Amino acid sequence: MLRAAQDAGVLGGISSDLMQVEMESSEPEALMELFLGLGALSASMRGKAEPGQPAEAVLRAKPNDDTPLWSRSIVSGMFAAEADLTQIAEAVQTAFDLEDLPKLSSNAIEDIDWVSHVQQSWEPLMLGSGFKVLLPWHDGPSGGERDEDGRSVLRLEGGAAFGLGDHPTTQGAVDFLERSLADAAGETRVLDYGTGSGVLAFCAAHLGARVAVGVDVDEPSVASARRSCELCFPTQEEKRSALDFGAAPDDFADAPAFAAELAMQKGPFNLVVANILRRPLVALAPALAAAAAPGARLALTGLRGDLGDFEAI
């Protein structure tokens, strides 16, 4: 469990020198709150495990259960390097009415560019049988080109929108598009409802769809997809012109009329992909039907068997 101070913007870019302070506690959530009150930028807790042993199993069965998460917990607070360890220990002693000064461990955290560190840990992603997703900091071909393995490169800006292609449901949707567009791509109009990063619409355009439209209720995602369009097709005007992204209404009651108008302007759509969860899929069923051409193929790829989604649909 992790909690961050409300004013923790320093962690968004290049870090200042930091000190990690840790302590074993039988009241970890209260100690986390105390650490934050003493100026910690963040606080977290974990189960204590003996060296060489797996982490202790969680004891709490339900979120609202009062049972501790672990029988023994370690609380960690991330403080500025100049924080006074003795003052922190004295504050803990006073707050928890301890007889003795508590034992705190501390270690310096390396001063690194955390943004760059996270970026470098994000590997290029293979998507479907013919795509590779690269983010701006990845080396490699430009968007629209092929890599050494013959995969078409999709360049996404990353960060602002859901769905870079790493989730299995996105992979399944791309497989569907690759199969469906294998023969009749030039006459096919594709709608990606809940487009997120736009990755499915980009795949459809790469595969030769005549029209590929992505819509989402989240306007920042729509803006991100439009920016990524320039990254995906920097020199391919024909494919850029096949793409369009727009904001969908966040009220499900307004979605059918919106979809019908969209079908008149850009469709009707031979392929409709909706990589979103079951409840919005059920609520959007009239809208998806309004957007679809007679005999259209539909891919609903956000369903979960472990939650009974297939039976509910």
Short mmCIF file of N, CA and C in Angstrom, two decimals, residues 12-155:
data_model
loop_
_atom_site.label_atom_id
_atom_site.label_comp_id
_atom_site.label_asym_id
_atom_site.label_seq_id
_atom_site.Cartn_x
_atom_site.Cartn_y
_atom_site.Cartn_z
N GLY A 12 7.95 14.20 -9.73
CA GLY A 12 7.52 14.08 -11.11
C GLY A 12 8.67 14.16 -12.10
N GLY A 13 9.78 14.73 -11.74
CA GLY A 13 10.89 14.87 -12.69
C GLY A 13 12.18 14.41 -12.06
N ILE A 14 13.22 15.22 -12.17
CA ILE A 14 14.50 14.85 -11.59
C ILE A 14 14.40 14.99 -10.08
N SER A 15 14.78 13.95 -9.34
CA SER A 15 14.58 13.95 -7.91
C SER A 15 15.63 14.79 -7.20
N SER A 16 15.27 15.29 -5.99
CA SER A 16 16.25 15.82 -5.06
C SER A 16 16.82 14.62 -4.32
N ASP A 17 17.89 14.85 -3.51
CA ASP A 17 18.41 13.76 -2.68
C ASP A 17 17.33 13.35 -1.69
N LEU A 18 17.16 12.06 -1.51
CA LEU A 18 16.11 11.54 -0.65
C LEU A 18 16.69 10.56 0.36
N MET A 19 15.95 10.36 1.45
CA MET A 19 16.31 9.38 2.47
C MET A 19 15.09 8.52 2.74
N GLN A 20 15.28 7.21 2.68
CA GLN A 20 14.21 6.27 2.97
C GLN A 20 14.33 5.84 4.43
N VAL A 21 13.27 6.06 5.18
CA VAL A 21 13.23 5.71 6.60
C VAL A 21 12.24 4.56 6.78
N GLU A 22 12.66 3.50 7.49
CA GLU A 22 11.80 2.33 7.67
C GLU A 22 11.72 1.95 9.14
N MET A 23 10.58 1.36 9.49
CA MET A 23 10.35 0.92 10.86
C MET A 23 9.30 -0.18 10.88
N GLU A 24 9.51 -1.18 11.72
CA GLU A 24 8.49 -2.21 11.92
C GLU A 24 7.39 -1.66 12.81
N SER A 25 6.14 -1.98 12.48
CA SER A 25 5.03 -1.42 13.25
C SER A 25 3.85 -2.38 13.27
N SER A 26 3.15 -2.39 14.41
CA SER A 26 1.90 -3.14 14.52
C SER A 26 0.70 -2.28 14.13
N GLU A 27 0.94 -0.98 13.90
CA GLU A 27 -0.09 -0.04 13.46
C GLU A 27 0.41 0.68 12.22
N PRO A 28 0.59 -0.06 11.13
CA PRO A 28 1.27 0.53 9.96
C PRO A 28 0.52 1.70 9.32
N GLU A 29 -0.80 1.62 9.26
CA GLU A 29 -1.54 2.71 8.60
C GLU A 29 -1.41 4.01 9.39
N ALA A 30 -1.44 3.91 10.72
CA ALA A 30 -1.27 5.11 11.54
C ALA A 30 0.14 5.67 11.39
N LEU A 31 1.14 4.79 11.31
CA LEU A 31 2.51 5.24 11.14
C LEU A 31 2.72 5.89 9.78
N MET A 32 2.07 5.36 8.75
CA MET A 32 2.15 5.99 7.43
C MET A 32 1.63 7.42 7.49
N GLU A 33 0.48 7.62 8.15
CA GLU A 33 -0.09 8.95 8.28
C GLU A 33 0.85 9.87 9.04
N LEU A 34 1.50 9.33 10.08
CA LEU A 34 2.44 10.15 10.86
C LEU A 34 3.63 10.55 10.00
N PHE A 35 4.19 9.62 9.25
CA PHE A 35 5.32 9.93 8.38
C PHE A 35 4.95 11.06 7.41
N LEU A 36 3.77 10.97 6.82
CA LEU A 36 3.33 12.01 5.89
C LEU A 36 3.18 13.35 6.62
N GLY A 37 2.68 13.30 7.85
CA GLY A 37 2.54 14.52 8.63
C GLY A 37 3.88 15.12 9.02
N LEU A 38 4.92 14.30 9.08
CA LEU A 38 6.26 14.78 9.42
C LEU A 38 7.04 15.25 8.20
N GLY A 39 6.37 15.22 7.03
CA GLY A 39 7.03 15.76 5.84
C GLY A 39 7.46 14.75 4.82
N ALA A 40 7.12 13.48 5.01
CA ALA A 40 7.49 12.48 3.99
C ALA A 40 6.78 12.77 2.69
N LEU A 41 7.46 12.57 1.58
CA LEU A 41 6.86 12.75 0.27
C LEU A 41 5.92 11.60 -0.06
N SER A 42 6.20 10.43 0.48
CA SER A 42 5.33 9.27 0.29
C SER A 42 5.56 8.32 1.45
N ALA A 43 4.60 7.42 1.65
CA ALA A 43 4.72 6.39 2.69
C ALA A 43 4.09 5.11 2.17
N SER A 44 4.68 3.99 2.52
CA SER A 44 4.16 2.71 2.06
C SER A 44 4.37 1.67 3.15
N MET A 45 3.67 0.56 2.99
CA MET A 45 3.88 -0.53 3.95
C MET A 45 3.90 -1.86 3.21
N ARG A 46 4.57 -2.81 3.82
CA ARG A 46 4.66 -4.16 3.24
C ARG A 46 4.76 -5.16 4.39
N GLY A 47 4.42 -6.41 4.09
CA GLY A 47 4.57 -7.45 5.09
C GLY A 47 6.03 -7.76 5.34
N LYS A 48 6.38 -8.01 6.59
CA LYS A 48 7.77 -8.33 6.92
C LYS A 48 8.02 -9.80 6.64
N ALA A 49 9.10 -10.07 5.97
CA ALA A 49 9.48 -11.45 5.66
C ALA A 49 10.90 -11.69 6.14
N GLU A 50 11.16 -12.88 6.63
CA GLU A 50 12.51 -13.23 7.04
C GLU A 50 13.41 -13.34 5.81
N PRO A 51 14.71 -13.08 5.95
CA PRO A 51 15.63 -13.19 4.80
C PRO A 51 15.52 -14.55 4.12
N GLY A 52 15.37 -14.52 2.81
CA GLY A 52 15.27 -15.75 2.04
C GLY A 52 13.90 -16.39 2.02
N GLN A 53 12.93 -15.78 2.72
CA GLN A 53 11.58 -16.32 2.78
C GLN A 53 10.63 -15.47 1.94
N PRO A 54 9.56 -16.08 1.40
CA PRO A 54 8.59 -15.29 0.63
C PRO A 54 7.87 -14.30 1.51
N ALA A 55 7.30 -13.28 0.88
CA ALA A 55 6.54 -12.28 1.63
C ALA A 55 5.39 -12.93 2.36
N GLU A 56 5.07 -12.38 3.52
CA GLU A 56 4.00 -12.94 4.33
C GLU A 56 2.65 -12.78 3.64
N ALA A 57 1.78 -13.79 3.77
CA ALA A 57 0.47 -13.75 3.13
C ALA A 57 -0.40 -12.67 3.77
N VAL A 58 -1.25 -12.08 2.94
CA VAL A 58 -2.18 -11.06 3.42
C VAL A 58 -3.26 -11.72 4.27
N LEU A 59 -3.54 -11.14 5.43
CA LEU A 59 -4.53 -11.70 6.34
C LEU A 59 -5.93 -11.15 6.10
N ARG A 60 -6.00 -9.91 5.59
CA ARG A 60 -7.29 -9.24 5.43
C ARG A 60 -8.07 -9.85 4.27
N ALA A 61 -9.29 -10.29 4.54
CA ALA A 61 -10.08 -10.96 3.51
C ALA A 61 -10.90 -9.99 2.67
N LYS A 62 -11.33 -8.86 3.25
CA LYS A 62 -12.18 -7.91 2.55
C LYS A 62 -11.62 -6.50 2.77
N PRO A 63 -11.88 -5.59 1.81
CA PRO A 63 -11.35 -4.23 1.94
C PRO A 63 -11.78 -3.51 3.21
N ASN A 64 -13.02 -3.75 3.68
CA ASN A 64 -13.52 -3.05 4.86
C ASN A 64 -13.30 -3.84 6.15
N ASP A 65 -12.52 -4.89 6.07
CA ASP A 65 -12.19 -5.72 7.23
C ASP A 65 -11.20 -4.97 8.11
N ASP A 66 -11.32 -5.10 9.44
CA ASP A 66 -10.38 -4.45 10.36
C ASP A 66 -9.14 -5.29 10.63
N THR A 67 -9.10 -6.50 10.09
CA THR A 67 -7.93 -7.35 10.28
C THR A 67 -6.70 -6.69 9.66
N PRO A 68 -5.56 -6.70 10.35
CA PRO A 68 -4.33 -6.15 9.73
C PRO A 68 -4.00 -6.89 8.44
N LEU A 69 -3.36 -6.16 7.53
CA LEU A 69 -2.95 -6.80 6.28
C LEU A 69 -1.95 -7.92 6.54
N TRP A 70 -1.01 -7.68 7.46
CA TRP A 70 0.02 -8.67 7.79
C TRP A 70 0.16 -8.72 9.31
N SER A 71 0.68 -9.80 9.82
CA SER A 71 0.92 -9.89 11.26
C SER A 71 2.07 -8.98 11.67
N ARG A 72 3.04 -8.80 10.78
CA ARG A 72 4.14 -7.86 11.02
C ARG A 72 4.33 -7.01 9.76
N SER A 73 4.43 -5.72 9.94
CA SER A 73 4.51 -4.81 8.80
C SER A 73 5.73 -3.91 8.91
N ILE A 74 6.26 -3.57 7.76
CA ILE A 74 7.34 -2.59 7.66
C ILE A 74 6.76 -1.35 6.98
N VAL A 75 6.93 -0.20 7.62
CA VAL A 75 6.47 1.06 7.05
C VAL A 75 7.69 1.82 6.56
N SER A 76 7.57 2.34 5.35
CA SER A 76 8.67 3.07 4.73
C SER A 76 8.21 4.47 4.39
N GLY A 77 9.00 5.46 4.75
CA GLY A 77 8.71 6.85 4.40
C GLY A 77 9.84 7.45 3.61
N MET A 78 9.50 8.21 2.58
CA MET A 78 10.51 8.84 1.72
C MET A 78 10.62 10.31 2.12
N PHE A 79 11.74 10.64 2.80
CA PHE A 79 11.95 11.99 3.30
C PHE A 79 13.06 12.69 2.51
N ALA A 80 13.10 14.02 2.62
CA ALA A 80 14.23 14.77 2.09
C ALA A 80 15.50 14.34 2.82
N ALA A 81 16.62 14.37 2.13
CA ALA A 81 17.87 13.86 2.69
C ALA A 81 18.27 14.57 3.98
N GLU A 82 17.89 15.85 4.12
CA GLU A 82 18.29 16.61 5.29
C GLU A 82 17.37 16.40 6.50
N ALA A 83 16.35 15.53 6.37
CA ALA A 83 15.45 15.28 7.49
C ALA A 83 16.22 14.75 8.68
N ASP A 84 15.80 15.13 9.89
CA ASP A 84 16.47 14.74 11.13
C ASP A 84 15.89 13.42 11.62
N LEU A 85 16.69 12.35 11.56
CA LEU A 85 16.22 11.02 11.92
C LEU A 85 15.84 10.96 13.40
N THR A 86 16.59 11.66 14.25
CA THR A 86 16.29 11.65 15.68
C THR A 86 14.94 12.30 15.96
N GLN A 87 14.65 13.41 15.29
CA GLN A 87 13.36 14.07 15.47
C GLN A 87 12.21 13.18 15.01
N ILE A 88 12.41 12.46 13.92
CA ILE A 88 11.37 11.54 13.45
C ILE A 88 11.13 10.46 14.49
N ALA A 89 12.21 9.87 15.04
CA ALA A 89 12.07 8.82 16.05
C ALA A 89 11.37 9.35 17.28
N GLU A 90 11.71 10.57 17.72
CA GLU A 90 11.06 11.15 18.90
C GLU A 90 9.58 11.39 18.66
N ALA A 91 9.23 11.82 17.45
CA ALA A 91 7.82 12.04 17.12
C ALA A 91 7.05 10.73 17.14
N VAL A 92 7.66 9.66 16.64
CA VAL A 92 7.02 8.35 16.67
C VAL A 92 6.84 7.88 18.11
N GLN A 93 7.87 8.08 18.93
CA GLN A 93 7.79 7.68 20.34
C GLN A 93 6.65 8.38 21.05
N THR A 94 6.51 9.66 20.81
CA THR A 94 5.45 10.44 21.45
C THR A 94 4.07 10.02 20.93
N ALA A 95 3.94 9.88 19.61
CA ALA A 95 2.63 9.59 19.01
C ALA A 95 2.10 8.23 19.43
N PHE A 96 2.99 7.25 19.60
CA PHE A 96 2.55 5.89 19.93
C PHE A 96 2.80 5.53 21.39
N ASP A 97 3.22 6.54 22.20
CA ASP A 97 3.41 6.36 23.64
C ASP A 97 4.34 5.18 23.92
N LEU A 98 5.50 5.19 23.28
CA LEU A 98 6.47 4.11 23.45
C LEU A 98 7.41 4.43 24.60
N GLU A 99 7.82 3.39 25.33
CA GLU A 99 8.74 3.60 26.45
C GLU A 99 10.12 4.02 25.95
N ASP A 100 10.58 3.38 24.88
CA ASP A 100 11.91 3.64 24.36
C ASP A 100 11.84 4.27 22.99
N LEU A 101 12.92 4.92 22.63
CA LEU A 101 13.02 5.50 21.30
C LEU A 101 12.99 4.37 20.27
N PRO A 102 12.13 4.44 19.28
CA PRO A 102 12.03 3.33 18.30
C PRO A 102 13.28 3.24 17.43
N LYS A 103 13.51 2.04 16.92
CA LYS A 103 14.64 1.81 16.02
C LYS A 103 14.20 2.08 14.58
N LEU A 104 14.81 3.06 13.98
CA LEU A 104 14.54 3.38 12.58
C LEU A 104 15.77 3.07 11.75
N SER A 105 15.54 2.53 10.59
CA SER A 105 16.65 2.33 9.64
C SER A 105 16.50 3.36 8.53
N SER A 106 17.62 3.74 7.97
CA SER A 106 17.57 4.73 6.90
C SER A 106 18.64 4.43 5.86
N ASN A 107 18.36 4.82 4.64
CA ASN A 107 19.37 4.72 3.58
C ASN A 107 19.12 5.79 2.53
N ALA A 108 20.20 6.26 1.95
CA ALA A 108 20.11 7.31 0.94
C ALA A 108 19.60 6.72 -0.37
N ILE A 109 18.78 7.49 -1.06
CA ILE A 109 18.25 7.08 -2.36
C ILE A 109 19.03 7.81 -3.44
N GLU A 110 19.48 7.05 -4.41
CA GLU A 110 20.30 7.61 -5.48
C GLU A 110 19.56 8.73 -6.21
N ASP A 111 20.28 9.79 -6.47
CA ASP A 111 19.71 10.93 -7.19
C ASP A 111 19.69 10.62 -8.68
N ILE A 112 18.51 10.24 -9.18
CA ILE A 112 18.38 9.89 -10.58
C ILE A 112 17.18 10.61 -11.18
N ASP A 113 17.14 10.64 -12.47
CA ASP A 113 15.98 11.18 -13.19
C ASP A 113 14.95 10.05 -13.26
N TRP A 114 13.94 10.14 -12.39
CA TRP A 114 12.97 9.05 -12.28
C TRP A 114 12.16 8.88 -13.56
N VAL A 115 11.85 9.98 -14.23
CA VAL A 115 11.09 9.87 -15.48
C VAL A 115 11.89 9.07 -16.50
N SER A 116 13.18 9.41 -16.65
CA SER A 116 14.03 8.68 -17.59
C SER A 116 14.19 7.23 -17.16
N HIS A 117 14.28 7.01 -15.85
CA HIS A 117 14.44 5.65 -15.33
C HIS A 117 13.24 4.79 -15.70
N VAL A 118 12.03 5.34 -15.52
CA VAL A 118 10.82 4.59 -15.86
C VAL A 118 10.73 4.38 -17.37
N GLN A 119 11.08 5.40 -18.13
CA GLN A 119 11.02 5.28 -19.58
C GLN A 119 11.92 4.16 -20.09
N GLN A 120 13.13 4.10 -19.56
CA GLN A 120 14.07 3.10 -20.04
C GLN A 120 13.65 1.68 -19.66
N SER A 121 12.81 1.55 -18.64
CA SER A 121 12.34 0.22 -18.23
C SER A 121 11.17 -0.26 -19.08
N TRP A 122 10.60 0.62 -19.93
CA TRP A 122 9.44 0.27 -20.75
C TRP A 122 9.95 -0.22 -22.11
N GLU A 123 9.87 -1.51 -22.31
CA GLU A 123 10.40 -2.11 -23.52
C GLU A 123 9.46 -1.90 -24.71
N PRO A 124 9.99 -1.88 -25.93
CA PRO A 124 9.12 -1.89 -27.12
C PRO A 124 8.15 -3.06 -27.06
N LEU A 125 6.97 -2.86 -27.57
CA LEU A 125 5.89 -3.85 -27.43
C LEU A 125 5.52 -4.45 -28.78
N MET A 126 5.51 -5.77 -28.85
CA MET A 126 5.04 -6.46 -30.05
C MET A 126 3.52 -6.62 -29.96
N LEU A 127 2.84 -6.19 -31.01
CA LEU A 127 1.38 -6.15 -31.00
C LEU A 127 0.85 -6.92 -32.19
N GLY A 128 -0.01 -7.92 -31.93
CA GLY A 128 -0.52 -8.75 -33.03
C GLY A 128 0.62 -9.48 -33.71
N SER A 129 0.40 -9.83 -34.96
CA SER A 129 1.44 -10.54 -35.71
C SER A 129 2.30 -9.61 -36.54
N GLY A 130 1.88 -8.32 -36.65
CA GLY A 130 2.60 -7.47 -37.58
C GLY A 130 2.95 -6.08 -37.11
N PHE A 131 2.81 -5.78 -35.78
CA PHE A 131 3.05 -4.42 -35.32
C PHE A 131 4.06 -4.39 -34.18
N LYS A 132 4.76 -3.27 -34.08
CA LYS A 132 5.61 -2.96 -32.94
C LYS A 132 5.27 -1.55 -32.47
N VAL A 133 5.00 -1.42 -31.16
CA VAL A 133 4.69 -0.11 -30.58
C VAL A 133 5.96 0.46 -29.96
N LEU A 134 6.34 1.67 -30.41
CA LEU A 134 7.48 2.38 -29.87
C LEU A 134 7.00 3.71 -29.29
N LEU A 135 7.58 4.10 -28.17
CA LEU A 135 7.28 5.37 -27.54
C LEU A 135 8.38 6.38 -27.90
N PRO A 136 8.17 7.66 -27.65
CA PRO A 136 9.10 8.67 -28.17
C PRO A 136 10.55 8.46 -27.80
N TRP A 137 10.83 7.86 -26.64
CA TRP A 137 12.22 7.69 -26.20
C TRP A 137 12.85 6.41 -26.74
N HIS A 138 12.11 5.58 -27.44
CA HIS A 138 12.67 4.35 -28.00
C HIS A 138 13.43 4.65 -29.29
N ASP A 139 14.59 4.02 -29.42
CA ASP A 139 15.29 4.06 -30.69
C ASP A 139 14.57 3.16 -31.69
N GLY A 140 14.80 3.41 -32.97
CA GLY A 140 14.19 2.56 -33.99
C GLY A 140 13.59 3.36 -35.12
N PRO A 141 12.92 2.68 -36.03
CA PRO A 141 12.35 3.36 -37.20
C PRO A 141 11.28 4.37 -36.82
N SER A 142 11.01 5.25 -37.74
CA SER A 142 9.91 6.21 -37.57
C SER A 142 8.58 5.48 -37.73
N GLY A 143 7.51 6.14 -37.29
CA GLY A 143 6.19 5.58 -37.47
C GLY A 143 5.88 5.35 -38.93
N GLY A 144 5.19 4.24 -39.23
CA GLY A 144 4.85 3.90 -40.60
C GLY A 144 5.89 3.08 -41.31
N GLU A 145 7.12 3.03 -40.75
CA GLU A 145 8.17 2.21 -41.36
C GLU A 145 8.15 0.81 -40.76
N ARG A 146 9.00 -0.04 -41.26
CA ARG A 146 9.09 -1.41 -40.75
C ARG A 146 10.41 -1.62 -40.02
N ASP A 147 10.37 -2.47 -39.00
CA ASP A 147 11.60 -2.77 -38.27
C ASP A 147 12.33 -3.90 -38.96
N GLU A 148 13.40 -4.36 -38.34
CA GLU A 148 14.23 -5.39 -38.97
C GLU A 148 13.51 -6.72 -39.11
N ASP A 149 12.43 -6.92 -38.35
CA ASP A 149 11.65 -8.16 -38.45
C ASP A 149 10.44 -8.01 -39.37
N GLY A 150 10.30 -6.86 -40.01
CA GLY A 150 9.19 -6.65 -40.93
C GLY A 150 7.92 -6.17 -40.28
N ARG A 151 7.96 -5.81 -39.00
CA ARG A 151 6.77 -5.33 -38.31
C ARG A 151 6.57 -3.84 -38.60
N SER A 152 5.33 -3.43 -38.77
CA SER A 152 5.00 -2.03 -38.95
C SER A 152 5.11 -1.31 -37.61
N VAL A 153 5.78 -0.18 -37.60
CA VAL A 153 6.04 0.56 -36.36
C VAL A 153 4.93 1.56 -36.10
N LEU A 154 4.35 1.48 -34.91
CA LEU A 154 3.40 2.47 -34.42
C LEU A 154 4.12 3.31 -33.38
N ARG A 155 4.17 4.61 -33.58
CA ARG A 155 4.78 5.52 -32.62
C ARG A 155 3.68 6.22 -31.84
#
